[in-house]
């Protein structure tokens, strides 16, 4: 009897010790203090088998559901979160910041456990951060990066995205890797048009700048024939490139598109003008949408750059769970980056489903 009691006491003490050591509710911080990190692109997420049925409720705000890349991203987020047992509510900001602000407030009133927000406007970051901070909601911002100073005011906030400079540089490299380095007519300079995303967004600014910088850094002379904003949309890409081809015709050697959806639109106009990609014109995008991968594969796009939606969604959920576990972030260490990857006909099969 005495022995049984002693055993029982020992078991209880062991349990208490384990809980005190963090075997309880707080997950360990495995990210090295939330510093700027680069995460390897991740494969298709596996639902965690041990996840409880109701892990919590998560509000996901997307700037605009009609955006092709953000649709892939949103679906990945939903799949990962639901696979882990979270209840997910997604809201379409419809490219309207006032509308998104209301959606954030509604989620807060409903008592969500955490928010994942793709802001409509980067310039609204201060307001968004003040709102989630006042409510004390752990928040992961995605896709549109605020400045470190803006994020520093709230320690339960982290940004997950990519460094857009990298994607711009890779676009330039795709052109430098062509047999004539983009100078199809051999006049000593690369003449290009730039189809830009929403210029309020750092992705559009950096891709525009760094794609051309890669060319000039390699000692190439460049000539910008036109730069037009296409707001990430396929129809705008098509319209812009149709107009530019009508105006500049054979002068255009390279079409830089800040994303794939605009590049697919551009391709329609290139084909309508009887031009042939990789023969008399080059065309590059970013994102690696399925449609673009097909066009790279069959030679109708020079290349694209993988914007890893699954990798970013995986990292966003990881960071969200760290926040839910009580992690806080030091200022200047609130950005987590996932790498871009260059996609050419040589490796395109690796990215096709
Ligand atoms: C970019 C992406 C674009 C568009 C944009 C929205 O990263 O390449 O296609 O989705 O985000 O902010």
Short mmCIF file of N, CA and C and ligand atoms in Angstrom, two decimals, residues 63 67 69-70 143-144 201 203 207 232 259 287 307, ligand 1:
data_model
loop_
_atom_site.label_atom_id
_atom_site.label_comp_id
_atom_site.label_asym_id
_atom_site.label_seq_id
_atom_site.Cartn_x
_atom_site.Cartn_y
_atom_site.Cartn_z
N UNK A 63 -7.01 41.24 -50.00
CA UNK A 63 -7.28 42.56 -50.58
C UNK A 63 -8.31 42.51 -51.70
N UNK A 67 -7.99 38.65 -57.66
CA UNK A 67 -6.56 38.59 -57.97
C UNK A 67 -6.15 37.11 -58.10
N UNK A 69 -3.15 35.44 -58.25
CA UNK A 69 -2.17 34.89 -57.33
C UNK A 69 -2.73 34.79 -55.91
N UNK A 70 -3.44 35.84 -55.49
CA UNK A 70 -3.97 35.81 -54.12
C UNK A 70 -5.07 34.76 -53.96
N UNK A 143 1.82 39.48 -47.87
CA UNK A 143 1.85 39.95 -49.26
C UNK A 143 2.17 41.43 -49.48
N UNK A 144 1.72 42.33 -48.62
CA UNK A 144 2.03 43.75 -48.82
C UNK A 144 2.76 44.25 -47.57
N UNK A 201 2.24 49.39 -54.25
CA UNK A 201 2.68 48.13 -53.64
C UNK A 201 4.18 47.95 -53.89
N UNK A 203 5.94 45.38 -54.15
CA UNK A 203 6.26 44.34 -55.14
C UNK A 203 6.37 44.97 -56.53
N UNK A 207 10.03 45.19 -58.35
CA UNK A 207 10.19 44.37 -59.57
C UNK A 207 10.52 45.27 -60.75
N UNK A 232 -2.02 44.53 -61.78
CA UNK A 232 -1.93 43.07 -61.61
C UNK A 232 -2.94 42.29 -62.45
N UNK A 259 3.69 40.73 -63.01
CA UNK A 259 3.15 39.42 -62.57
C UNK A 259 2.69 38.62 -63.79
N UNK A 287 5.21 34.85 -60.51
CA UNK A 287 4.18 34.14 -59.75
C UNK A 287 4.23 32.64 -60.00
N UNK A 307 6.49 32.63 -57.16
CA UNK A 307 6.09 33.34 -55.95
C UNK A 307 5.36 32.27 -55.14
C1 LIG B 1 2.17 40.00 -55.82
C2 LIG B 1 1.79 39.04 -56.93
C3 LIG B 1 0.74 39.67 -57.80
C4 LIG B 1 -0.43 40.17 -56.97
C5 LIG B 1 0.09 41.05 -55.86
C6 LIG B 1 -1.04 41.52 -54.97
O1 LIG B 1 3.11 39.41 -54.97
O2 LIG B 1 2.92 38.76 -57.70
O3 LIG B 1 0.28 38.75 -58.77
O4 LIG B 1 -1.09 39.07 -56.44
O5 LIG B 1 1.04 40.37 -55.09
O6 LIG B 1 -0.55 42.32 -53.95
#
